[in-house]
PDB file of C-alpha atoms in Angstrom:
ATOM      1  CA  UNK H 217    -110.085 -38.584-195.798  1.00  0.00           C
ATOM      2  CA  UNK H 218    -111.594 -35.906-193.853  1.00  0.00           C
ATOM      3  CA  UNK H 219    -114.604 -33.745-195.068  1.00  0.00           C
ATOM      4  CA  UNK H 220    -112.647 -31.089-196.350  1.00  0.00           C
ATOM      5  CA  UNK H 221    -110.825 -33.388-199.240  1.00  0.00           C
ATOM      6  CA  UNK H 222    -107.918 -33.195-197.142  1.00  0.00           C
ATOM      7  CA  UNK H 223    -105.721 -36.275-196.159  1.00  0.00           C
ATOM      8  CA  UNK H 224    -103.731 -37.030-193.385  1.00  0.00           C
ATOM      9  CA  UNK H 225    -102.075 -40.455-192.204  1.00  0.00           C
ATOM     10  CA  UNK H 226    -104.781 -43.305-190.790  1.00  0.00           C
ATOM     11  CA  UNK H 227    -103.183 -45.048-188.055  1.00  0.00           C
ATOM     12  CA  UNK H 228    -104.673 -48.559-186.681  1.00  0.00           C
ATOM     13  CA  UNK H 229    -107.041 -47.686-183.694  1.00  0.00           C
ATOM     14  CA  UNK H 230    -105.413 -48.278-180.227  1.00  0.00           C
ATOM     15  CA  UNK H 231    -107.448 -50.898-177.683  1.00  0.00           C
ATOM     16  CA  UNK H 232    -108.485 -48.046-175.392  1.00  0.00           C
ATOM     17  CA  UNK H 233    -107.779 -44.612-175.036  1.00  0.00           C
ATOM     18  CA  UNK H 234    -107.758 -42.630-172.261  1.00  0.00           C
ATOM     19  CA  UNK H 235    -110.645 -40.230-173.073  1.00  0.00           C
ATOM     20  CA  UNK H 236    -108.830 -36.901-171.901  1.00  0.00           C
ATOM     21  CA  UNK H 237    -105.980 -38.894-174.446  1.00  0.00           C
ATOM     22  CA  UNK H 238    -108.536 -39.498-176.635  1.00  0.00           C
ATOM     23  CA  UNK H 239    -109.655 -36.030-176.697  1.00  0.00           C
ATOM     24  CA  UNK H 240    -106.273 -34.372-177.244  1.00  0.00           C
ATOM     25  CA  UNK H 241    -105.950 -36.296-180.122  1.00  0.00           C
ATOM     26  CA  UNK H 242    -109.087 -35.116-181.832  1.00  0.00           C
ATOM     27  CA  UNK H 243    -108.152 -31.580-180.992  1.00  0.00           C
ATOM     28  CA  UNK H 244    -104.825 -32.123-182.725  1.00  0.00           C
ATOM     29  CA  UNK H 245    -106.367 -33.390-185.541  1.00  0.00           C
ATOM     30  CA  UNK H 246    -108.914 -29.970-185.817  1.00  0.00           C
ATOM     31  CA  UNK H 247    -105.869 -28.290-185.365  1.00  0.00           C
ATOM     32  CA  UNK H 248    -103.625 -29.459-188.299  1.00  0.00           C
ATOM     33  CA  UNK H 249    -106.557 -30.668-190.492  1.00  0.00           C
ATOM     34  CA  UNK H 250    -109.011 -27.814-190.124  1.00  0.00           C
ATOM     35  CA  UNK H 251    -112.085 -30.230-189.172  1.00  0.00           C
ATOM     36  CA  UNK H 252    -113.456 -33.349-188.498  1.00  0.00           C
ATOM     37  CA  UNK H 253    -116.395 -35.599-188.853  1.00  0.00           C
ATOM     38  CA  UNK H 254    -118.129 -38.185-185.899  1.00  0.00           C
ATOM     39  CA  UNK H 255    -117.503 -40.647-188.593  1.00  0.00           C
ATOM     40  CA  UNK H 256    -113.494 -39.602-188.909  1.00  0.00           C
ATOM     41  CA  UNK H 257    -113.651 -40.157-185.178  1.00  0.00           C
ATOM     42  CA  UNK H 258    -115.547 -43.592-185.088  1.00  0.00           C
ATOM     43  CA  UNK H 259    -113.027 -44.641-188.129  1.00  0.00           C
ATOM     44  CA  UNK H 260    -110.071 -43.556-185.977  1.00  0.00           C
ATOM     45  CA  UNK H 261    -110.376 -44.241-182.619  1.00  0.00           C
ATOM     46  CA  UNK H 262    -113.067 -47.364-182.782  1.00  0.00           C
ATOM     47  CA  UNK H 263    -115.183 -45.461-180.323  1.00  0.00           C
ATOM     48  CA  UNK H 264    -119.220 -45.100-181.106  1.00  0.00           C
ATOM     49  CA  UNK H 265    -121.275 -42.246-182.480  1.00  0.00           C
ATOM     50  CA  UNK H 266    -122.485 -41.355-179.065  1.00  0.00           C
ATOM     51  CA  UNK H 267    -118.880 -41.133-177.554  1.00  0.00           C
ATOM     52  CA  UNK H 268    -117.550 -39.188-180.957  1.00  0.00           C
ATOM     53  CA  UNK H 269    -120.450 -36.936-180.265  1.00  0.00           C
ATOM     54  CA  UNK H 270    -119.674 -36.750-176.232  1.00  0.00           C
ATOM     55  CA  UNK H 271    -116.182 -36.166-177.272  1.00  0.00           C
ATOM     56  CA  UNK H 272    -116.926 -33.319-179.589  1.00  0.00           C
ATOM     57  CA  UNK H 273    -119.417 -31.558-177.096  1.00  0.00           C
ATOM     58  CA  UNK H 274    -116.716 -31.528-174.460  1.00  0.00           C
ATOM     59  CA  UNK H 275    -114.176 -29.934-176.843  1.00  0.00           C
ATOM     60  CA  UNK H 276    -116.471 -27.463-178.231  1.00  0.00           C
ATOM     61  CA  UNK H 277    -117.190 -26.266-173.740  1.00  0.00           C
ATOM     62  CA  UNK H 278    -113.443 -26.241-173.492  1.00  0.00           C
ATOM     63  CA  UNK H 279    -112.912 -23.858-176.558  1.00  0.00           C
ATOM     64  CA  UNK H 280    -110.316 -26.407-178.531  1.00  0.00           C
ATOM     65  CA  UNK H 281    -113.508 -26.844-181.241  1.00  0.00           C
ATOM     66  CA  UNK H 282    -116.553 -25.444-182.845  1.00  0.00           C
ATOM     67  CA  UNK H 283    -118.951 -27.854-182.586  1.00  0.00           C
ATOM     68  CA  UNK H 284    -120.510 -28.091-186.609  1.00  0.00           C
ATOM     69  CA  UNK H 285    -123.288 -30.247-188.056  1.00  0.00           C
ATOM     70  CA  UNK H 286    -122.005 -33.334-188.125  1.00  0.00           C
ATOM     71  CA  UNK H 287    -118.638 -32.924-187.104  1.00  0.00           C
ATOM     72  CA  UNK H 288    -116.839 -29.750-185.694  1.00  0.00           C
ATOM     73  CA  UNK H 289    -114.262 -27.879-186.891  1.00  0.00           C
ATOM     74  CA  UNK H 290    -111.246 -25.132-185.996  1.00  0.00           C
ATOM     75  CA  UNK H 291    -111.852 -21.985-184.085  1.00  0.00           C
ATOM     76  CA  UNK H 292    -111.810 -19.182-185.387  1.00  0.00           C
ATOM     77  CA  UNK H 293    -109.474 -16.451-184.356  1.00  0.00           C
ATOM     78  CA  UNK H 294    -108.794 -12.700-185.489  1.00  0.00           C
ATOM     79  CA  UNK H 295    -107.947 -13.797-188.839  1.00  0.00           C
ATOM     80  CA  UNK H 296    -110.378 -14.173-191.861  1.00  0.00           C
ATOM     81  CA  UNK H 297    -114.030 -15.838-191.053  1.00  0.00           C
ATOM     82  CA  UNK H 298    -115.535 -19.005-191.533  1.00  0.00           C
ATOM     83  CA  UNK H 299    -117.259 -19.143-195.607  1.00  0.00           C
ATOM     84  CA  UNK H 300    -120.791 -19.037-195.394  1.00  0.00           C
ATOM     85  CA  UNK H 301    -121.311 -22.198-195.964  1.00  0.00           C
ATOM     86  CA  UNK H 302    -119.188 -23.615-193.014  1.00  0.00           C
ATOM     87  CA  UNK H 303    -121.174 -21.485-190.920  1.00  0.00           C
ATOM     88  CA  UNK H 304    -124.806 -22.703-192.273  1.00  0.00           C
ATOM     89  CA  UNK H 305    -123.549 -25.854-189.990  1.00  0.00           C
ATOM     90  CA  UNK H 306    -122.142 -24.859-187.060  1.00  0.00           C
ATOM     91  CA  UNK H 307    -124.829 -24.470-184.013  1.00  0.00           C
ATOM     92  CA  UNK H 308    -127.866 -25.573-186.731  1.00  0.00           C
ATOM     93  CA  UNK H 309    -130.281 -26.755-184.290  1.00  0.00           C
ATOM     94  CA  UNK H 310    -129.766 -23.495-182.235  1.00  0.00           C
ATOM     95  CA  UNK H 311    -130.385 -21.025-185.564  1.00  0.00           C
ATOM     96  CA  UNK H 312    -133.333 -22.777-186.738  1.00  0.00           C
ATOM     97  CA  UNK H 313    -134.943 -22.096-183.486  1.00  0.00           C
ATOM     98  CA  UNK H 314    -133.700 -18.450-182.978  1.00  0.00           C
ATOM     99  CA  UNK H 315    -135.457 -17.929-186.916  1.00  0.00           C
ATOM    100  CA  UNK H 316    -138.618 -19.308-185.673  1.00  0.00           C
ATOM    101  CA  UNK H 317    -138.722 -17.149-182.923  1.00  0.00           C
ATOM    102  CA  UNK H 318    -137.519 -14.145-184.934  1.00  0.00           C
ATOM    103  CA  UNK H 319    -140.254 -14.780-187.820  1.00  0.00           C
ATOM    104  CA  UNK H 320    -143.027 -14.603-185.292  1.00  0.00           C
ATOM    105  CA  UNK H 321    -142.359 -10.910-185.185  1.00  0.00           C
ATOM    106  CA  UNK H 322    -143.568  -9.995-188.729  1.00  0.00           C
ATOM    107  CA  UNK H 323    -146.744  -8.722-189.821  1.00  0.00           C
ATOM    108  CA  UNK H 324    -148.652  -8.426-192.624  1.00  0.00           C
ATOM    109  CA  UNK H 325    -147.163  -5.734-195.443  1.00  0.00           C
ATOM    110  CA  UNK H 326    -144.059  -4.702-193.459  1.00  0.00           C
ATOM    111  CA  UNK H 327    -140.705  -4.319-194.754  1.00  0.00           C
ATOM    112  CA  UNK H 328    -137.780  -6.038-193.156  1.00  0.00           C
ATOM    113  CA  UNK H 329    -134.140  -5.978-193.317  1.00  0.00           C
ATOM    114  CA  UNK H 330    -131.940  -8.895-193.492  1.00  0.00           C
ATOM    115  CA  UNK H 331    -128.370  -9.176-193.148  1.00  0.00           C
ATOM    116  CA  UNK H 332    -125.533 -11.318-194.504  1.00  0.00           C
ATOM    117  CA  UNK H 333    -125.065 -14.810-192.270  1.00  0.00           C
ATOM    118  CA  UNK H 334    -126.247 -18.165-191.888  1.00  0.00           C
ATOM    119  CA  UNK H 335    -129.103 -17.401-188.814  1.00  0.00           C
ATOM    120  CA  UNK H 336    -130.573 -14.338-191.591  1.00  0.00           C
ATOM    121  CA  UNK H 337    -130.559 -17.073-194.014  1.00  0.00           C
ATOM    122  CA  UNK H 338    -132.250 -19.195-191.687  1.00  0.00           C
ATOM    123  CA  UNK H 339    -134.671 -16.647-190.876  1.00  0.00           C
ATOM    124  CA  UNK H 340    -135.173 -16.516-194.649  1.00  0.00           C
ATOM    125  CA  UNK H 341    -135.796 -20.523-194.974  1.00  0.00           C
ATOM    126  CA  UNK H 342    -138.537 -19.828-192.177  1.00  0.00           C
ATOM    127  CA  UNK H 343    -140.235 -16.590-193.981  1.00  0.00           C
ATOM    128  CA  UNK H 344    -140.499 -18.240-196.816  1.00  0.00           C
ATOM    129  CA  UNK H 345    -142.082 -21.683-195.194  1.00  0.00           C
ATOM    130  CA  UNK H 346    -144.262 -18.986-192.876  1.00  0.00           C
ATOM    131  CA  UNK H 347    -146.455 -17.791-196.362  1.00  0.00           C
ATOM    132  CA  UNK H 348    -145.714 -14.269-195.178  1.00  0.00           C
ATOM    133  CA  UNK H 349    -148.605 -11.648-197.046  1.00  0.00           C
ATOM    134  CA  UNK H 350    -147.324  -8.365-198.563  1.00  0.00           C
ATOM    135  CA  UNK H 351    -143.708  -8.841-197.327  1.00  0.00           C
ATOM    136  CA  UNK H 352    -141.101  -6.159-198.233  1.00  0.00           C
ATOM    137  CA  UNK H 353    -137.145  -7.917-197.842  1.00  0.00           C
ATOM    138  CA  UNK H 354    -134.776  -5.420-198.161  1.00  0.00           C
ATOM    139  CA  UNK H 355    -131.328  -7.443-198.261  1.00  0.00           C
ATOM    140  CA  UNK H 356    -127.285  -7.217-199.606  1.00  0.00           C
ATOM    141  CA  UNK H 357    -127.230 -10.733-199.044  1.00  0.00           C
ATOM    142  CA  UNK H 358    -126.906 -13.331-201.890  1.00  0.00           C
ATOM    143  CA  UNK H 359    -127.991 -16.403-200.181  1.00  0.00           C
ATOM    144  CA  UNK H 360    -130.830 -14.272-198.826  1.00  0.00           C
ATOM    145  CA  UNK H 361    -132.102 -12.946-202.027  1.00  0.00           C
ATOM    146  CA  UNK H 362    -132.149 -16.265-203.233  1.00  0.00           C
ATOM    147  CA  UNK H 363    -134.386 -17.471-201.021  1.00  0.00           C
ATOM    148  CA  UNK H 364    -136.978 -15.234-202.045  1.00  0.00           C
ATOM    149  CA  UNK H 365    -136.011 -15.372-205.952  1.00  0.00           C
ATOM    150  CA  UNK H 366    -139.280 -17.417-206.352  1.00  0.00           C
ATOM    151  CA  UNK H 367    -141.637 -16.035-203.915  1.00  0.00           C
ATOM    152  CA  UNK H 368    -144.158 -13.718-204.857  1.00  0.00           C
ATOM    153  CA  UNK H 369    -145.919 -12.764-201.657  1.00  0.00           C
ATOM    154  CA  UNK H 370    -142.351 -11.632-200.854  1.00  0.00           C
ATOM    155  CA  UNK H 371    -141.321  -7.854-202.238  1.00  0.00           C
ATOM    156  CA  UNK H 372    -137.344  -8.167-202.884  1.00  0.00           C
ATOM    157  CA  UNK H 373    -135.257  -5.068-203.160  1.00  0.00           C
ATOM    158  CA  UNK H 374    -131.407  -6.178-203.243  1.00  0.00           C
ATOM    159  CA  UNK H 375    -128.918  -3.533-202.050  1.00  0.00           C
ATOM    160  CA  UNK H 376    -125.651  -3.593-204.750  1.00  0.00           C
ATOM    161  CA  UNK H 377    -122.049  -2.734-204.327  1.00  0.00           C
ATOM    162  CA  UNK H 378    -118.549  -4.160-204.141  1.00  0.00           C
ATOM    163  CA  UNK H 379    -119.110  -8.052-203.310  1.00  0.00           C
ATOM    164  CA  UNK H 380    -117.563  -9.711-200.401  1.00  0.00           C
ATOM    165  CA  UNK H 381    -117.195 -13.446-201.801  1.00  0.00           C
ATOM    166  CA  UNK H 382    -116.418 -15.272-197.526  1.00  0.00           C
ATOM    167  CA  UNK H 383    -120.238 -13.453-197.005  1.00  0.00           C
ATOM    168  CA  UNK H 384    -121.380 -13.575-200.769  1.00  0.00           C
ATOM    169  CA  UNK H 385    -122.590 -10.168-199.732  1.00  0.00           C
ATOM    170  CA  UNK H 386    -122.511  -6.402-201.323  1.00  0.00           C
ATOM    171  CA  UNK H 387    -120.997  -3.946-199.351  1.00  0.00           C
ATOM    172  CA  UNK H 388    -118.817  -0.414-199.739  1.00  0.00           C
ATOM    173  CA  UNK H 389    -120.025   3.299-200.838  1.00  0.00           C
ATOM    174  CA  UNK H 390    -122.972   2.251-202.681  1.00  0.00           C
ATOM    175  CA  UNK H 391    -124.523  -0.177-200.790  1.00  0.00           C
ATOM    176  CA  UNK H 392    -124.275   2.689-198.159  1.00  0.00           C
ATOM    177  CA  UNK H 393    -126.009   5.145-200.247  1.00  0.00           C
ATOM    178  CA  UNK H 394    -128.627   3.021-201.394  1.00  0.00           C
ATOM    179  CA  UNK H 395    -129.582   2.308-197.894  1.00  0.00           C
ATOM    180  CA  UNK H 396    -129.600   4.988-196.647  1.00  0.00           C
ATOM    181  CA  UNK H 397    -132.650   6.188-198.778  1.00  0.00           C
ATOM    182  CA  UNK H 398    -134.855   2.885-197.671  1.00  0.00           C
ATOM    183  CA  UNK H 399    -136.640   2.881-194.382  1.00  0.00           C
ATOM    184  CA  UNK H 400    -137.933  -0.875-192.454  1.00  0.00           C
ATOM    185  CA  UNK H 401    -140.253  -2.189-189.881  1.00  0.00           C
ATOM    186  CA  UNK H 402    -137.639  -4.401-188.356  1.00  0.00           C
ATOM    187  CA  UNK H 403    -133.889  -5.015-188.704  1.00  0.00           C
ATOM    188  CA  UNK H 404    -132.659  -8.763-188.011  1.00  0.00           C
ATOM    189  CA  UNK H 405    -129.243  -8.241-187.482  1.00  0.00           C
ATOM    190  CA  UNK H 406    -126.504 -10.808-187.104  1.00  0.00           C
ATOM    191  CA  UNK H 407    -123.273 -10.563-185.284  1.00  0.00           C
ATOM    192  CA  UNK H 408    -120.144 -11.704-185.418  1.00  0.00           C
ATOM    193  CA  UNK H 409    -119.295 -10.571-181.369  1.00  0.00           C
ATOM    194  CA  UNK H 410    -122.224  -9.224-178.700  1.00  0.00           C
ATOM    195  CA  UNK H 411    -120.089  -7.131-175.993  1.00  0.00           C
ATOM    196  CA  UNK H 412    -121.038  -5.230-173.370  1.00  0.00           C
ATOM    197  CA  UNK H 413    -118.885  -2.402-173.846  1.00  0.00           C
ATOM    198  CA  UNK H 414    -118.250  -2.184-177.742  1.00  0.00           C
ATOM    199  CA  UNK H 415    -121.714  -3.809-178.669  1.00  0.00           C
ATOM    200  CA  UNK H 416    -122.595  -5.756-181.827  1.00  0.00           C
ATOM    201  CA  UNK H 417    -119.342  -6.013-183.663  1.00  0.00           C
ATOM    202  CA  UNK H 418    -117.999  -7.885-187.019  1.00  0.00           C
ATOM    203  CA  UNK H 419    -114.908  -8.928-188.904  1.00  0.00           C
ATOM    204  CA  UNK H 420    -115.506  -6.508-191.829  1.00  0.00           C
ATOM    205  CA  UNK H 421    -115.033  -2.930-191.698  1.00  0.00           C
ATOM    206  CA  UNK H 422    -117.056  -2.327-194.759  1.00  0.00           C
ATOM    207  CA  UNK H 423    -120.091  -4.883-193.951  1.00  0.00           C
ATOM    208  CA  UNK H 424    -120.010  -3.212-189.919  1.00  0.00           C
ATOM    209  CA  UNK H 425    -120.741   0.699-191.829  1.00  0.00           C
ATOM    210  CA  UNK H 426    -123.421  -0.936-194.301  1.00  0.00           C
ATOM    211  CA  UNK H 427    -124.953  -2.286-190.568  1.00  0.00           C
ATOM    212  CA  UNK H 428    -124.459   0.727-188.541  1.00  0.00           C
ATOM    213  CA  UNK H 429    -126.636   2.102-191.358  1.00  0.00           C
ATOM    214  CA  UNK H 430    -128.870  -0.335-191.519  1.00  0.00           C
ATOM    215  CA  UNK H 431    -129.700   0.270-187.808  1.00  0.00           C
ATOM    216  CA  UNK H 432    -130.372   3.913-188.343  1.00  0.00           C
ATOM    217  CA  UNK H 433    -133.098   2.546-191.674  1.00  0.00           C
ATOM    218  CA  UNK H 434    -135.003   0.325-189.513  1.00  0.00           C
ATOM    219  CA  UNK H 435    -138.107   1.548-186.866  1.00  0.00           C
ATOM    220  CA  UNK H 436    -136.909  -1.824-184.599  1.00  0.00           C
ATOM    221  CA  UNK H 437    -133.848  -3.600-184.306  1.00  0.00           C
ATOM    222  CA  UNK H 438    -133.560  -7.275-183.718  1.00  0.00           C
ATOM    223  CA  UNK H 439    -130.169  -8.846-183.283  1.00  0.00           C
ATOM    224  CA  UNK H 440    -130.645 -13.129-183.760  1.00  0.00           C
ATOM    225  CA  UNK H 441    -127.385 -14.350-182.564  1.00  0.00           C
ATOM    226  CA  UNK H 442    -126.512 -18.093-180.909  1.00  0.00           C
ATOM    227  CA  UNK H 443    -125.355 -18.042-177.227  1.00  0.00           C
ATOM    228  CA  UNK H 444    -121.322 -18.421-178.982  1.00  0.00           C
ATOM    229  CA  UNK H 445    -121.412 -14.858-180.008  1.00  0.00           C
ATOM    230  CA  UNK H 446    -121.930 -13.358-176.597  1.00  0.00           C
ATOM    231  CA  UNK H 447    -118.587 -11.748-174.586  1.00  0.00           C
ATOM    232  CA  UNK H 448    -116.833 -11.691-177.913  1.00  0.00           C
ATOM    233  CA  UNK H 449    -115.454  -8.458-179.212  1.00  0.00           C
ATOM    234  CA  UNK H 450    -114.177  -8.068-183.613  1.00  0.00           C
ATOM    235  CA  UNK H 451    -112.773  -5.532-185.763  1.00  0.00           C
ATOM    236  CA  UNK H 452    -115.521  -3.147-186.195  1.00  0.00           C
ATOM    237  CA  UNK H 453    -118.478  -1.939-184.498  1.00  0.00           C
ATOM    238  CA  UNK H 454    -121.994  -2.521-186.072  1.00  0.00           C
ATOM    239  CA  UNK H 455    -123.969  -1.210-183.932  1.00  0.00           C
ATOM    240  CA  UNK H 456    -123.893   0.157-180.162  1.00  0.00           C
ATOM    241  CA  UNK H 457    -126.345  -1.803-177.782  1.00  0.00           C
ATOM    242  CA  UNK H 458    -128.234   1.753-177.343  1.00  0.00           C
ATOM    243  CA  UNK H 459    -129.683   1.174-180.844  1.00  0.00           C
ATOM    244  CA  UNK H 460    -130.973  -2.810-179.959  1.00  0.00           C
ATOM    245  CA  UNK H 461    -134.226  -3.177-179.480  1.00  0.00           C
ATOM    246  CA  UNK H 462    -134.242  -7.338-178.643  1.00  0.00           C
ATOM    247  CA  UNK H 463    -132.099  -9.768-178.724  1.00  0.00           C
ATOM    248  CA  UNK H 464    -132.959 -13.343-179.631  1.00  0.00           C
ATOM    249  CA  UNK H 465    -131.092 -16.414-178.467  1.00  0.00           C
ATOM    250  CA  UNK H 466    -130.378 -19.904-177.086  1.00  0.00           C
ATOM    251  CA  UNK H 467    -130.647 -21.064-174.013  1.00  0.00           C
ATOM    252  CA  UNK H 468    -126.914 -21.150-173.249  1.00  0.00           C
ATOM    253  CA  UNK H 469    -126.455 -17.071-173.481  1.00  0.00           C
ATOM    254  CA  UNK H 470    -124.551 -16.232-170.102  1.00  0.00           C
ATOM    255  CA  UNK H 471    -127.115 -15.458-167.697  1.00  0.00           C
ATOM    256  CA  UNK H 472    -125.214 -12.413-166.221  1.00  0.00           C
ATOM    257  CA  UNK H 473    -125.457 -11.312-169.710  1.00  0.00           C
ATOM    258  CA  UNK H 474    -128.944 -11.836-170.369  1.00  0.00           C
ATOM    259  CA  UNK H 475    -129.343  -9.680-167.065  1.00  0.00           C
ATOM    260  CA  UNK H 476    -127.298  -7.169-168.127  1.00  0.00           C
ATOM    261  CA  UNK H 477    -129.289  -6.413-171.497  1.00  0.00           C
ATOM    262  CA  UNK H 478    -132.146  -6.526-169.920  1.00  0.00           C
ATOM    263  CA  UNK H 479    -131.237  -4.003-167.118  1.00  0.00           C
ATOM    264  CA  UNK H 480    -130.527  -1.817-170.133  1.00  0.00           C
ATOM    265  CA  UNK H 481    -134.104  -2.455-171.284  1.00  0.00           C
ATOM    266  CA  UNK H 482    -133.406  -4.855-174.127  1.00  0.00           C
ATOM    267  CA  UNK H 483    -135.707  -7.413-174.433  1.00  0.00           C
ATOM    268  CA  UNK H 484    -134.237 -10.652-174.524  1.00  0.00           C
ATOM    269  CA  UNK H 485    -135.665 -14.017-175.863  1.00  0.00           C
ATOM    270  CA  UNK H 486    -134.253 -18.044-175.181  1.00  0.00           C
ATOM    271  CA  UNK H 487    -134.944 -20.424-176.924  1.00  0.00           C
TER     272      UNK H 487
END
């Protein structure tokens, strides 16, 4: 049994695989079962830990997986996205670093906006472990708010409107509204695509206005975003790269990239 609670037919482990064979067969597996886990690889194909988690790393280079915590599962495509909490676990290691880096920015008594997405929630998990003074959160995030639900150094004001349940986030007309009477230090800003052309762009039409606003709220925008997101165009524009301030990442961002943003005076960070 896979991860997910789904089932699919357990066949006795062949002596050795080829591992490009080997490889193909794991991908096939993704493919019809969504995900799978180093140990549904070790269980299937008799191979070690190390070599499930070789095998995984090459598939996630070659596009056929998304490396996750653990495991790695489908890729996405233009349909819906991941649920949050598949996300929280895809490219961990990389997030937790990015929040560090991004938490470093805040002072003392300034307000910040956080949006919807496992690296903001991240960035949460670290401002709350960082025993931030005077902190204002302004957030339409659920998993955010949460985060702060019992810490009082922290100021929480949480934006309402029509919730999206994949983000467990408010968004529409009067989430819009609300912001746009609020003003912020910084802006942390997830993405769902960084392009050159389009910019920062996500799957949601409603959640890329309630951003777009957002950007025109905040004094500095930040965008914390793994290395995955960059040369990757969605629905609807967020924000135009004009309006970015920095951009934090991980050490795999594209270099000619990297180069690119900061030609355009966009201070980039990798860590």
């Amino acid at each position: 049994m896979l991860a997910s609670g789904t089932t699919f037919v357990t066949r006795t482990p062949r002596t050795r695989l080829l591992t490009e064979e080997r490889r193909r067969e794991i991908a096939g597996v993704v493919e019809r079962q969504g995900r799978i886990t180093v140990n549904d690889i070790r269980r299937l194909f008799g191979v070690s830990a190390v070599t499930a988690r070789a095998d995984l790393d090459a598939l996630s280079t070659s596009g056929s997986v998304v490396r996750s915590h653990g495991g790695g599962i489908r890729p996405l495509t233009s349909g819906p996205d991941y649920p949050l909490k598949e996300r929280e676990s895809i490219r961990h290691d990389e997030k937790v670093r990015i929040a560090r880096a991004a938490v470093q920015l805040i002072q003392p008594s300034q307000t910040v906006i956080l949006c919807t997405g496992s690296t903001s929630a991240e960035l949460a998990s670290q401002m709350r472990r960082g025993n931030l003074e005077r902190v204002t959160v302004i957030t339409y995030a659920l998993n955010v708010a949460l985060q702060f639900a019992d810490t009082p150094q922290v100021s929480l004001v949480m934006i309402g409107g029509i919730l999206r349940h994949v983000s467990n986030a408010f968004v529409g007309p009067q989430a819009e509204q609300m912001m746009g009477s609020l003003h912020a230090d910084h802006l942390f800003l997830s993405t769902v695509g960084i392009d050159l052309e389009a910019g920062l762009t996500t799957l949601d039409i409603l959640e890329a206005q309630l951003n777009s606003r957002m950007t025109r709220a905040a004094r500095e925008v930040t965008v914390i975003a793994d290395s995955s997101k960059f040369g990757h165009r969605s629905l609807s524009v967020s924000a135009t790269l004009s309006q970015v301030h920095r951009v934090i990442t991980d050490e795999d961002a594209p270099r000619d990239m990297v180069n690119a943003l900061r030609a355009r005076n966009i201070e980039v960070t990798l860590v």
